[in-house]
Short mmCIF file of C-alpha atoms in Angstrom, two decimals:
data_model
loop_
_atom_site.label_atom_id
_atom_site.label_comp_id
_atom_site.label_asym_id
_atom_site.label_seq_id
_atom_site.Cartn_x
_atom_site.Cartn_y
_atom_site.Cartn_z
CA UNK W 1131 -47.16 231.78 65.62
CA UNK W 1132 -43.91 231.43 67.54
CA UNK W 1133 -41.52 234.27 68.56
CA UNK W 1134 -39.24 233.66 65.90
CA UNK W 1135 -42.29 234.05 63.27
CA UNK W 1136 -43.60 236.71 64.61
CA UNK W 1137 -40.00 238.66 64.76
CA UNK W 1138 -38.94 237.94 60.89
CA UNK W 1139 -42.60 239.06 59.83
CA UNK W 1140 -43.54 241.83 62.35
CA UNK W 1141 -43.68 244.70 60.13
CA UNK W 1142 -45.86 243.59 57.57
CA UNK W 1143 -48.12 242.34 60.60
CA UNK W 1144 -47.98 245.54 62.09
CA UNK W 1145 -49.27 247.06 58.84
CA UNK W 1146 -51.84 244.67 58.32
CA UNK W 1147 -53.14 245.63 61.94
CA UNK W 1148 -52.87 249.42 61.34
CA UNK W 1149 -55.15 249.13 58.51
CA UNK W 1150 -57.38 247.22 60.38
CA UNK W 1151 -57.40 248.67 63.63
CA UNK W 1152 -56.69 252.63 62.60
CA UNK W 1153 -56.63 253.46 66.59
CA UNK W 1154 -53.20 251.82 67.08
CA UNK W 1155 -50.29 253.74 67.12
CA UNK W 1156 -46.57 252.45 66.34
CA UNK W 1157 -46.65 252.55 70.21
CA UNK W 1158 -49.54 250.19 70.66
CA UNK W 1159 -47.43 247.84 68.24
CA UNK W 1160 -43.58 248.00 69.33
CA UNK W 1161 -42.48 244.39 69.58
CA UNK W 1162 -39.50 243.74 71.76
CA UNK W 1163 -38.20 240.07 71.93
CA UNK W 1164 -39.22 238.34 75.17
CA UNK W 1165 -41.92 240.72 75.89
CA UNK W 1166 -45.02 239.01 73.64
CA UNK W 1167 -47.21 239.07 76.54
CA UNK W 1168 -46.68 242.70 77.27
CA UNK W 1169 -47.90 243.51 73.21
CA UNK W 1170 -50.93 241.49 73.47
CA UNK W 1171 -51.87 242.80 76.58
CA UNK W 1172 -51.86 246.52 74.47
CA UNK W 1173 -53.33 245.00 72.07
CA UNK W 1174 -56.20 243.48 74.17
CA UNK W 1175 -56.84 246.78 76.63
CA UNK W 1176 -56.76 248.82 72.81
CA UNK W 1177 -59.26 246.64 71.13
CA UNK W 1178 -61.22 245.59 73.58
CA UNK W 1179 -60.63 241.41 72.45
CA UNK W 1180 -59.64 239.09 74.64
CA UNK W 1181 -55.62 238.12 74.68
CA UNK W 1182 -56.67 234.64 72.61
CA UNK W 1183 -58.44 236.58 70.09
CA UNK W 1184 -55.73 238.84 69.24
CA UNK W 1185 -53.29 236.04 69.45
CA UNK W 1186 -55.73 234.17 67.02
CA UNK W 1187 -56.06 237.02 64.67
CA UNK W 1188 -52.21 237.73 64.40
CA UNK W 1189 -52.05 234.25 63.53
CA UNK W 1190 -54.33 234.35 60.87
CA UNK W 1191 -52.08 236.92 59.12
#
């Protein structure tokens, strides 16, 4: 998923992971352009997934 994807569809991602993963907050999900690294890092040290797997299962949305 590029940047651009992920920007025009982020908040029906970020719902899809909220009902997933109930533990994230709206904090664990803000997206801010040019800092995707930053979100998955959140995402990986709140999940406990590696940074590939959480890549992998945003692009699978």
């Amino acid at each position: 998923m590029t940047t651009l994807q992920m920007k025009g569809t982020w908040n029906e991602v970020k719902g899809k992971l909220k009902q997933k993963y109930g533990q994230l907050t709206d904090d664990d999900l803000q997206f801010e352009e040019g800092k995707e690294d930053e979100l998955l890092g959140r995402l990986q040290k709140r999940l406990g997934r590696s940074k590939e797997d959480v890549r992998k299962f945003i692009a699978d949305l």
